[in-house]
Amino acid sequence: MSRKPIIAGNWKMNLCRSEAKALFEGISSFLSNYTAPQLPTVVIAPVFTSLCQVHSIDCSCGCEGKKLSVAGQNCHWEKSGAFTGEISCEMLKDAGCDYVIIGHSERRQYFSETDEMINKKAKAILANGMIPIICCGESLEQREAGSTDAWVSSQIRAALDGLSSEEVAKSVIAYEPIWAIGTGKSCDADEANRVCKMIRNVVSECAGSSASDSIRILYGGSVKPSTIEEQMSKSDIDGALIGGASLKADSFNEIIEKTMKVCV
Ligand code: 13P
């Protein structure tokens, strides 16, 4: 089963509109050197105020797919209404998003997002024709206590609850160990691959082997140009969700280029 790799940049709460536009231009001019089939799926997730500043890049003939897709960093599951500060899936779709990141550890930790909320978000994203990028991952304490697999698998089971096999197959999971995020200390590639494989087994139990063969599972946590080749060479790592190194066109483009060398 060959899965098209995904390189996704999570810009988090960074870059005002002019800075976002400059970074977008730096990435899109690099992508212009390639055709869509040569590239991995490239996704960028700017802040909401920059969503209309950046846009997906469709190939001119329309038959090759997109070279660049845009993602929201969060969403609400309701269509509209009295939810001050929130944004709906319909609004993200309207702003040009194809993907939405949900369940990031920063949202779980600082904004008290629960597994149940993440499941509602996943359903709303899929119902609006977009793809959820469902984040999961353990803390350092959980890793040291030996509870990584139990914790991560419970996050995945809860997020996928009630989704059809077809919906699971097109979804994306990002395994991001919390202790590796923003620390410069990436998880060992073999260990990251072991956890991604474990996640794929859980997906198979929840949604069947066809869905688990198709779903793309990313690794995130201090991914850099110097780490990507080894990570992408592993059997069950289908791409990367990148924070810091996605904020500079040079490093993000180098990650895309190295991914193409290993697996496109
Ligand atoms: P870093 O790449 O900065 O460690 O961030 C990872 C992340 O949280 C992506 O969602």
PDB file of C-alpha atoms and ligand atoms in Angstrom:
ATOM      1  CA  MET A   1       0.000   0.000   0.000  1.00  0.00           C
ATOM      2  CA  SER A   2       1.628   3.269  -0.993  1.00  0.00           C
ATOM      3  CA  ARG A   3       0.451   6.330   0.859  1.00  0.00           C
ATOM      4  CA  LYS A   4       1.262   9.813  -0.444  1.00  0.00           C
ATOM      5  CA  PRO A   5       3.361  11.543   2.211  1.00  0.00           C
ATOM      6  CA  ILE A   6       2.168  14.746   3.883  1.00  0.00           C
ATOM      7  CA  ILE A   7       4.392  17.613   4.949  1.00  0.00           C
ATOM      8  CA  ALA A   8       2.306  19.971   7.081  1.00  0.00           C
ATOM      9  CA  GLY A   9       3.390  23.236   8.683  1.00  0.00           C
ATOM     10  CA  ASN A  10       1.597  24.310  11.853  1.00  0.00           C
ATOM     11  CA  TRP A  11       2.367  28.009  12.172  1.00  0.00           C
ATOM     12  CA  LYS A  12       0.690  28.131  15.629  1.00  0.00           C
ATOM     13  CA  MET A  13       0.173  31.727  16.926  1.00  0.00           C
ATOM     14  CA  ASN A  14       2.891  33.254  14.754  1.00  0.00           C
ATOM     15  CA  LEU A  15       3.192  35.675  11.837  1.00  0.00           C
ATOM     16  CA  CYS A  16       1.086  38.736  11.085  1.00  0.00           C
ATOM     17  CA  ARG A  17      -0.473  39.003   7.640  1.00  0.00           C
ATOM     18  CA  SER A  18       2.470  40.534   5.780  1.00  0.00           C
ATOM     19  CA  GLU A  19       4.843  37.949   7.305  1.00  0.00           C
ATOM     20  CA  ALA A  20       2.443  35.110   6.470  1.00  0.00           C
ATOM     21  CA  LYS A  21       2.191  36.352   2.891  1.00  0.00           C
ATOM     22  CA  ALA A  22       5.984  36.470   2.542  1.00  0.00           C
ATOM     23  CA  LEU A  23       6.361  32.923   3.892  1.00  0.00           C
ATOM     24  CA  PHE A  24       3.563  31.657   1.653  1.00  0.00           C
ATOM     25  CA  GLU A  25       5.320  33.230  -1.358  1.00  0.00           C
ATOM     26  CA  GLY A  26       8.626  31.630  -0.368  1.00  0.00           C
ATOM     27  CA  ILE A  27       6.982  28.206  -0.255  1.00  0.00           C
ATOM     28  CA  SER A  28       4.889  28.619  -3.395  1.00  0.00           C
ATOM     29  CA  SER A  29       7.817  29.792  -5.480  1.00  0.00           C
ATOM     30  CA  PHE A  30       9.725  26.643  -4.442  1.00  0.00           C
ATOM     31  CA  LEU A  31       6.720  24.450  -5.284  1.00  0.00           C
ATOM     32  CA  SER A  32       6.514  26.023  -8.744  1.00  0.00           C
ATOM     33  CA  ASN A  33       9.642  24.024  -9.699  1.00  0.00           C
ATOM     34  CA  TYR A  34       7.683  20.756  -9.468  1.00  0.00           C
ATOM     35  CA  THR A  35       4.469  19.170 -10.686  1.00  0.00           C
ATOM     36  CA  ALA A  36       1.879  18.056  -8.125  1.00  0.00           C
ATOM     37  CA  PRO A  37       2.581  14.312  -8.572  1.00  0.00           C
ATOM     38  CA  GLN A  38       6.280  14.910  -7.800  1.00  0.00           C
ATOM     39  CA  LEU A  39       5.446  16.592  -4.500  1.00  0.00           C
ATOM     40  CA  PRO A  40       4.211  15.235  -1.194  1.00  0.00           C
ATOM     41  CA  THR A  41       0.870  16.630  -0.041  1.00  0.00           C
ATOM     42  CA  VAL A  42       1.956  20.027   1.300  1.00  0.00           C
ATOM     43  CA  VAL A  43      -0.253  21.716   3.897  1.00  0.00           C
ATOM     44  CA  ILE A  44       0.155  24.995   5.768  1.00  0.00           C
ATOM     45  CA  ALA A  45      -1.884  26.062   8.799  1.00  0.00           C
ATOM     46  CA  PRO A  46      -1.665  29.822   9.378  1.00  0.00           C
ATOM     47  CA  VAL A  47      -3.579  31.832  12.000  1.00  0.00           C
ATOM     48  CA  PHE A  48      -7.206  32.621  11.128  1.00  0.00           C
ATOM     49  CA  THR A  49      -6.504  36.255  10.162  1.00  0.00           C
ATOM     50  CA  SER A  50      -4.091  35.042   7.463  1.00  0.00           C
ATOM     51  CA  LEU A  51      -6.322  32.336   5.981  1.00  0.00           C
ATOM     52  CA  CYS A  52      -7.460  34.577   3.147  1.00  0.00           C
ATOM     53  CA  GLN A  53      -3.885  35.782   2.626  1.00  0.00           C
ATOM     54  CA  VAL A  54      -2.670  32.333   1.656  1.00  0.00           C
ATOM     55  CA  HIS A  55      -4.513  29.982  -0.644  1.00  0.00           C
ATOM     56  CA  SER A  56      -4.373  26.496  -2.015  1.00  0.00           C
ATOM     57  CA  ILE A  57      -2.483  26.065  -5.281  1.00  0.00           C
ATOM     58  CA  ASP A  58      -4.350  24.010  -7.820  1.00  0.00           C
ATOM     59  CA  CYS A  59      -2.526  22.749 -10.889  1.00  0.00           C
ATOM     60  CA  SER A  60      -3.571  24.537 -14.031  1.00  0.00           C
ATOM     61  CA  CYS A  61      -4.948  21.453 -15.782  1.00  0.00           C
ATOM     62  CA  GLY A  62      -6.986  20.544 -12.715  1.00  0.00           C
ATOM     63  CA  CYS A  63      -6.204  16.863 -13.090  1.00  0.00           C
ATOM     64  CA  GLU A  64      -2.942  16.698 -11.168  1.00  0.00           C
ATOM     65  CA  GLY A  65      -4.327  17.699  -7.790  1.00  0.00           C
ATOM     66  CA  LYS A  66      -3.189  20.454  -5.497  1.00  0.00           C
ATOM     67  CA  LYS A  67       0.383  21.499  -4.839  1.00  0.00           C
ATOM     68  CA  LEU A  68      -0.505  23.272  -1.620  1.00  0.00           C
ATOM     69  CA  SER A  69      -3.452  22.974   0.745  1.00  0.00           C
ATOM     70  CA  VAL A  70      -4.472  25.194   3.621  1.00  0.00           C
ATOM     71  CA  ALA A  71      -5.538  24.024   7.087  1.00  0.00           C
ATOM     72  CA  GLY A  72      -7.295  25.589  10.049  1.00  0.00           C
ATOM     73  CA  GLN A  73      -5.599  25.140  13.433  1.00  0.00           C
ATOM     74  CA  ASN A  74      -8.877  24.506  15.259  1.00  0.00           C
ATOM     75  CA  CYS A  75     -12.650  24.608  14.735  1.00  0.00           C
ATOM     76  CA  HIS A  76     -15.967  24.383  16.553  1.00  0.00           C
ATOM     77  CA  TRP A  77     -18.360  21.531  15.780  1.00  0.00           C
ATOM     78  CA  GLU A  78     -21.509  23.705  15.667  1.00  0.00           C
ATOM     79  CA  LYS A  79     -22.530  25.422  12.422  1.00  0.00           C
ATOM     80  CA  SER A  80     -22.942  28.930  13.861  1.00  0.00           C
ATOM     81  CA  GLY A  81     -24.286  30.741  16.899  1.00  0.00           C
ATOM     82  CA  ALA A  82     -23.335  32.196  20.248  1.00  0.00           C
ATOM     83  CA  PHE A  83     -19.810  30.774  20.610  1.00  0.00           C
ATOM     84  CA  THR A  84     -17.656  33.861  21.064  1.00  0.00           C
ATOM     85  CA  GLY A  85     -14.134  33.411  19.787  1.00  0.00           C
ATOM     86  CA  GLU A  86     -14.825  30.213  17.861  1.00  0.00           C
ATOM     87  CA  ILE A  87     -14.836  29.429  14.127  1.00  0.00           C
ATOM     88  CA  SER A  88     -17.065  26.905  12.334  1.00  0.00           C
ATOM     89  CA  CYS A  89     -16.105  24.271   9.767  1.00  0.00           C
ATOM     90  CA  GLU A  90     -18.259  26.001   7.179  1.00  0.00           C
ATOM     91  CA  MET A  91     -16.261  29.211   7.727  1.00  0.00           C
ATOM     92  CA  LEU A  92     -12.940  27.379   7.381  1.00  0.00           C
ATOM     93  CA  LYS A  93     -14.129  25.714   4.190  1.00  0.00           C
ATOM     94  CA  ASP A  94     -15.302  29.100   2.916  1.00  0.00           C
ATOM     95  CA  ALA A  95     -11.813  30.509   3.628  1.00  0.00           C
ATOM     96  CA  GLY A  96     -10.260  27.785   1.440  1.00  0.00           C
ATOM     97  CA  CYS A  97      -9.268  25.127   3.968  1.00  0.00           C
ATOM     98  CA  ASP A  98      -9.021  21.456   3.013  1.00  0.00           C
ATOM     99  CA  TYR A  99      -7.707  20.274   6.393  1.00  0.00           C
ATOM    100  CA  VAL A 100      -8.207  21.167  10.068  1.00  0.00           C
ATOM    101  CA  ILE A 101      -5.781  20.320  12.875  1.00  0.00           C
ATOM    102  CA  ILE A 102      -7.620  19.104  15.986  1.00  0.00           C
ATOM    103  CA  GLY A 103      -6.596  17.840  19.391  1.00  0.00           C
ATOM    104  CA  HIS A 104      -3.175  19.451  19.407  1.00  0.00           C
ATOM    105  CA  SER A 105      -1.589  18.992  22.840  1.00  0.00           C
ATOM    106  CA  GLU A 106      -1.432  22.773  23.264  1.00  0.00           C
ATOM    107  CA  ARG A 107      -5.211  22.945  22.845  1.00  0.00           C
ATOM    108  CA  ARG A 108      -5.753  19.980  25.150  1.00  0.00           C
ATOM    109  CA  GLN A 109      -3.446  21.503  27.767  1.00  0.00           C
ATOM    110  CA  TYR A 110      -4.243  25.250  27.626  1.00  0.00           C
ATOM    111  CA  PHE A 111      -7.846  25.183  26.411  1.00  0.00           C
ATOM    112  CA  SER A 112      -9.091  22.033  28.152  1.00  0.00           C
ATOM    113  CA  GLU A 113     -10.065  20.211  24.967  1.00  0.00           C
ATOM    114  CA  THR A 114     -11.392  16.753  25.725  1.00  0.00           C
ATOM    115  CA  ASP A 115     -11.456  13.580  23.635  1.00  0.00           C
ATOM    116  CA  GLU A 116     -15.218  14.014  23.306  1.00  0.00           C
ATOM    117  CA  MET A 117     -14.842  17.520  21.857  1.00  0.00           C
ATOM    118  CA  ILE A 118     -12.176  16.275  19.449  1.00  0.00           C
ATOM    119  CA  ASN A 119     -14.511  13.524  18.246  1.00  0.00           C
ATOM    120  CA  LYS A 120     -17.300  16.078  17.608  1.00  0.00           C
ATOM    121  CA  LYS A 121     -14.849  18.267  15.703  1.00  0.00           C
ATOM    122  CA  ALA A 122     -13.672  15.336  13.551  1.00  0.00           C
ATOM    123  CA  LYS A 123     -17.280  14.554  12.579  1.00  0.00           C
ATOM    124  CA  ALA A 124     -18.051  18.204  11.741  1.00  0.00           C
ATOM    125  CA  ILE A 125     -14.868  18.551   9.637  1.00  0.00           C
ATOM    126  CA  LEU A 126     -15.676  15.442   7.599  1.00  0.00           C
ATOM    127  CA  ALA A 127     -19.320  16.501   7.194  1.00  0.00           C
ATOM    128  CA  ASN A 128     -18.035  19.746   5.661  1.00  0.00           C
ATOM    129  CA  GLY A 129     -15.841  17.976   3.134  1.00  0.00           C
ATOM    130  CA  MET A 130     -12.523  18.612   4.867  1.00  0.00           C
ATOM    131  CA  ILE A 131      -9.961  16.278   6.426  1.00  0.00           C
ATOM    132  CA  PRO A 132      -9.165  16.231  10.150  1.00  0.00           C
ATOM    133  CA  ILE A 133      -5.523  16.042  11.247  1.00  0.00           C
ATOM    134  CA  ILE A 134      -6.049  14.396  14.632  1.00  0.00           C
ATOM    135  CA  CYS A 135      -3.168  14.937  17.063  1.00  0.00           C
ATOM    136  CA  CYS A 136      -2.251  12.571  19.868  1.00  0.00           C
ATOM    137  CA  GLY A 137       0.755  12.012  22.087  1.00  0.00           C
ATOM    138  CA  GLU A 138       1.987  11.358  25.582  1.00  0.00           C
ATOM    139  CA  SER A 139       3.678  13.532  28.206  1.00  0.00           C
ATOM    140  CA  LEU A 140       7.157  12.778  29.547  1.00  0.00           C
ATOM    141  CA  GLU A 141       5.621  11.467  32.795  1.00  0.00           C
ATOM    142  CA  GLN A 142       3.416   9.061  30.862  1.00  0.00           C
ATOM    143  CA  ARG A 143       6.350   7.865  28.775  1.00  0.00           C
ATOM    144  CA  GLU A 144       8.473   7.295  31.866  1.00  0.00           C
ATOM    145  CA  ALA A 145       5.600   5.436  33.530  1.00  0.00           C
ATOM    146  CA  GLY A 146       5.358   3.108  30.514  1.00  0.00           C
ATOM    147  CA  SER A 147       1.823   4.202  29.631  1.00  0.00           C
ATOM    148  CA  THR A 148       2.493   5.694  26.171  1.00  0.00           C
ATOM    149  CA  ASP A 149       0.668   3.007  24.162  1.00  0.00           C
ATOM    150  CA  ALA A 150      -2.374   2.834  26.445  1.00  0.00           C
ATOM    151  CA  TRP A 151      -2.731   6.633  26.497  1.00  0.00           C
ATOM    152  CA  VAL A 152      -2.256   7.193  22.763  1.00  0.00           C
ATOM    153  CA  SER A 153      -4.550   4.323  21.812  1.00  0.00           C
ATOM    154  CA  SER A 154      -7.304   5.654  24.074  1.00  0.00           C
ATOM    155  CA  GLN A 155      -6.980   9.095  22.421  1.00  0.00           C
ATOM    156  CA  ILE A 156      -7.305   7.488  18.978  1.00  0.00           C
ATOM    157  CA  ARG A 157     -10.262   5.252  19.869  1.00  0.00           C
ATOM    158  CA  ALA A 158     -12.126   8.267  21.290  1.00  0.00           C
ATOM    159  CA  ALA A 159     -11.347  10.514  18.305  1.00  0.00           C
ATOM    160  CA  LEU A 160     -12.533   7.918  15.760  1.00  0.00           C
ATOM    161  CA  ASP A 161     -15.653   6.838  17.636  1.00  0.00           C
ATOM    162  CA  GLY A 162     -18.667   6.687  15.310  1.00  0.00           C
ATOM    163  CA  LEU A 163     -16.743   7.484  12.106  1.00  0.00           C
ATOM    164  CA  SER A 164     -17.300   5.244   9.085  1.00  0.00           C
ATOM    165  CA  SER A 165     -14.387   3.233   7.663  1.00  0.00           C
ATOM    166  CA  GLU A 166     -14.345   5.530   4.620  1.00  0.00           C
ATOM    167  CA  GLU A 167     -14.120   8.597   6.855  1.00  0.00           C
ATOM    168  CA  VAL A 168     -11.290   7.059   8.873  1.00  0.00           C
ATOM    169  CA  ALA A 169      -9.438   6.068   5.690  1.00  0.00           C
ATOM    170  CA  LYS A 170      -9.199   9.662   4.495  1.00  0.00           C
ATOM    171  CA  SER A 171      -8.372  11.143   7.910  1.00  0.00           C
ATOM    172  CA  VAL A 172      -4.860  11.963   9.092  1.00  0.00           C
ATOM    173  CA  ILE A 173      -3.345  11.239  12.506  1.00  0.00           C
ATOM    174  CA  ALA A 174      -0.338  13.109  13.882  1.00  0.00           C
ATOM    175  CA  TYR A 175       1.638  11.405  16.640  1.00  0.00           C
ATOM    176  CA  GLU A 176       3.287  14.230  18.575  1.00  0.00           C
ATOM    177  CA  PRO A 177       4.941  13.236  21.852  1.00  0.00           C
ATOM    178  CA  ILE A 178       4.511  16.323  24.044  1.00  0.00           C
ATOM    179  CA  TRP A 179       8.076  16.148  25.350  1.00  0.00           C
ATOM    180  CA  ALA A 180       9.409  16.444  21.782  1.00  0.00           C
ATOM    181  CA  ILE A 181       7.391  19.550  20.820  1.00  0.00           C
ATOM    182  CA  GLY A 182       9.481  22.705  20.644  1.00  0.00           C
ATOM    183  CA  THR A 183      12.303  21.148  22.643  1.00  0.00           C
ATOM    184  CA  GLY A 184      14.750  20.429  19.814  1.00  0.00           C
ATOM    185  CA  LYS A 185      14.691  16.819  21.016  1.00  0.00           C
ATOM    186  CA  SER A 186      13.013  14.701  18.360  1.00  0.00           C
ATOM    187  CA  CYS A 187      11.741  11.220  19.249  1.00  0.00           C
ATOM    188  CA  ASP A 188      14.080   8.472  18.047  1.00  0.00           C
ATOM    189  CA  ALA A 189      12.855   7.505  14.558  1.00  0.00           C
ATOM    190  CA  ASP A 190      12.533   3.786  15.345  1.00  0.00           C
ATOM    191  CA  GLU A 191      10.510   4.537  18.452  1.00  0.00           C
ATOM    192  CA  ALA A 192       8.300   7.037  16.591  1.00  0.00           C
ATOM    193  CA  ASN A 193       7.730   4.374  13.941  1.00  0.00           C
ATOM    194  CA  ARG A 194       6.854   1.784  16.592  1.00  0.00           C
ATOM    195  CA  VAL A 195       4.175   4.086  18.050  1.00  0.00           C
ATOM    196  CA  CYS A 196       2.829   4.960  14.565  1.00  0.00           C
ATOM    197  CA  LYS A 197       2.558   1.231  13.826  1.00  0.00           C
ATOM    198  CA  MET A 198       0.749   0.685  17.123  1.00  0.00           C
ATOM    199  CA  ILE A 199      -1.668   3.502  16.154  1.00  0.00           C
ATOM    200  CA  ARG A 200      -2.244   1.805  12.776  1.00  0.00           C
ATOM    201  CA  ASN A 201      -3.172  -1.411  14.591  1.00  0.00           C
ATOM    202  CA  VAL A 202      -5.664   0.502  16.739  1.00  0.00           C
ATOM    203  CA  VAL A 203      -7.151   2.063  13.583  1.00  0.00           C
ATOM    204  CA  SER A 204      -7.488  -1.424  12.115  1.00  0.00           C
ATOM    205  CA  GLU A 205      -9.393  -2.595  15.193  1.00  0.00           C
ATOM    206  CA  CYS A 206     -11.692   0.465  15.030  1.00  0.00           C
ATOM    207  CA  ALA A 207     -12.284   0.721  11.280  1.00  0.00           C
ATOM    208  CA  GLY A 208     -10.833  -2.319   9.504  1.00  0.00           C
ATOM    209  CA  SER A 209      -7.642  -3.058   7.622  1.00  0.00           C
ATOM    210  CA  SER A 210      -8.517  -1.133   4.486  1.00  0.00           C
ATOM    211  CA  ALA A 211      -8.861   2.072   6.545  1.00  0.00           C
ATOM    212  CA  SER A 212      -5.661   1.362   8.476  1.00  0.00           C
ATOM    213  CA  ASP A 213      -3.751   0.752   5.228  1.00  0.00           C
ATOM    214  CA  SER A 214      -4.978   4.064   3.805  1.00  0.00           C
ATOM    215  CA  ILE A 215      -4.847   6.437   6.770  1.00  0.00           C
ATOM    216  CA  ARG A 216      -1.801   8.666   6.850  1.00  0.00           C
ATOM    217  CA  ILE A 217       0.033   8.843  10.167  1.00  0.00           C
ATOM    218  CA  LEU A 218       2.462  11.716  10.678  1.00  0.00           C
ATOM    219  CA  TYR A 219       5.168  12.285  13.237  1.00  0.00           C
ATOM    220  CA  GLY A 220       5.543  15.705  14.908  1.00  0.00           C
ATOM    221  CA  GLY A 221       7.972  17.071  17.481  1.00  0.00           C
ATOM    222  CA  SER A 222      11.183  18.999  16.632  1.00  0.00           C
ATOM    223  CA  VAL A 223      11.208  17.813  13.009  1.00  0.00           C
ATOM    224  CA  LYS A 224      14.034  19.575  11.142  1.00  0.00           C
ATOM    225  CA  PRO A 225      15.769  19.252   7.769  1.00  0.00           C
ATOM    226  CA  SER A 226      18.416  17.133   9.537  1.00  0.00           C
ATOM    227  CA  THR A 227      15.872  14.616  10.929  1.00  0.00           C
ATOM    228  CA  ILE A 228      13.331  14.228   8.120  1.00  0.00           C
ATOM    229  CA  GLU A 229      15.127  11.696   5.910  1.00  0.00           C
ATOM    230  CA  GLU A 230      15.466   9.110   8.644  1.00  0.00           C
ATOM    231  CA  GLN A 231      11.884   9.698   9.816  1.00  0.00           C
ATOM    232  CA  MET A 232      10.488   9.375   6.285  1.00  0.00           C
ATOM    233  CA  SER A 233      12.417   6.175   5.652  1.00  0.00           C
ATOM    234  CA  LYS A 234      10.346   4.342   8.290  1.00  0.00           C
ATOM    235  CA  SER A 235       7.527   2.005   7.281  1.00  0.00           C
ATOM    236  CA  ASP A 236       4.675   3.574   9.244  1.00  0.00           C
ATOM    237  CA  ILE A 237       5.589   7.272   9.247  1.00  0.00           C
ATOM    238  CA  ASP A 238       3.734   8.902   6.358  1.00  0.00           C
ATOM    239  CA  GLY A 239       4.838  12.475   6.881  1.00  0.00           C
ATOM    240  CA  ALA A 240       5.470  15.221   9.394  1.00  0.00           C
ATOM    241  CA  LEU A 241       3.610  17.938  11.285  1.00  0.00           C
ATOM    242  CA  ILE A 242       6.132  20.702  11.761  1.00  0.00           C
ATOM    243  CA  GLY A 243       6.087  23.711  14.085  1.00  0.00           C
ATOM    244  CA  GLY A 244       9.260  25.807  14.379  1.00  0.00           C
ATOM    245  CA  ALA A 245      10.927  24.625  11.166  1.00  0.00           C
ATOM    246  CA  SER A 246       7.801  25.517   9.149  1.00  0.00           C
ATOM    247  CA  LEU A 247       8.166  29.217   9.963  1.00  0.00           C
ATOM    248  CA  LYS A 248      11.080  29.752   7.581  1.00  0.00           C
ATOM    249  CA  ALA A 249      10.696  29.032   3.870  1.00  0.00           C
ATOM    250  CA  ASP A 250      14.265  27.698   3.640  1.00  0.00           C
ATOM    251  CA  SER A 251      13.858  25.002   6.283  1.00  0.00           C
ATOM    252  CA  PHE A 252      10.292  24.039   5.290  1.00  0.00           C
ATOM    253  CA  ASN A 253      11.261  23.790   1.608  1.00  0.00           C
ATOM    254  CA  GLU A 254      14.330  21.719   2.505  1.00  0.00           C
ATOM    255  CA  ILE A 255      12.088  19.309   4.436  1.00  0.00           C
ATOM    256  CA  ILE A 256       9.829  18.975   1.367  1.00  0.00           C
ATOM    257  CA  GLU A 257      12.832  18.442  -0.904  1.00  0.00           C
ATOM    258  CA  LYS A 258      14.327  15.751   1.332  1.00  0.00           C
ATOM    259  CA  THR A 259      10.955  14.004   1.616  1.00  0.00           C
ATOM    260  CA  MET A 260      10.803  13.806  -2.180  1.00  0.00           C
ATOM    261  CA  LYS A 261      14.241  12.183  -2.215  1.00  0.00           C
ATOM    262  CA  VAL A 262      13.175   9.473   0.203  1.00  0.00           C
ATOM    263  CA  CYS A 263       9.684   8.628  -0.879  1.00  0.00           C
ATOM    264  CA  VAL A 264       7.772  10.417  -3.631  1.00  0.00           C
TER     265      VAL A 264
HETATM  266  P1  13P B   1       7.902  21.768  16.699  1.00  0.00           P
HETATM  267  O1  13P B   1       8.191  21.285  15.312  1.00  0.00           O
HETATM  268  O2  13P B   1       8.229  23.224  16.886  1.00  0.00           O
HETATM  269  O3  13P B   1       8.489  20.887  17.750  1.00  0.00           O
HETATM  270  O4  13P B   1       6.297  21.710  16.890  1.00  0.00           O
HETATM  271  C1  13P B   1       5.651  20.521  16.598  1.00  0.00           C
HETATM  272  C2  13P B   1       4.192  20.761  16.641  1.00  0.00           C
HETATM  273  O5  13P B   1       3.622  20.977  17.691  1.00  0.00           O
HETATM  274  C3  13P B   1       3.473  20.745  15.361  1.00  0.00           C
HETATM  275  O6  13P B   1       2.092  20.713  15.560  1.00  0.00           O
END
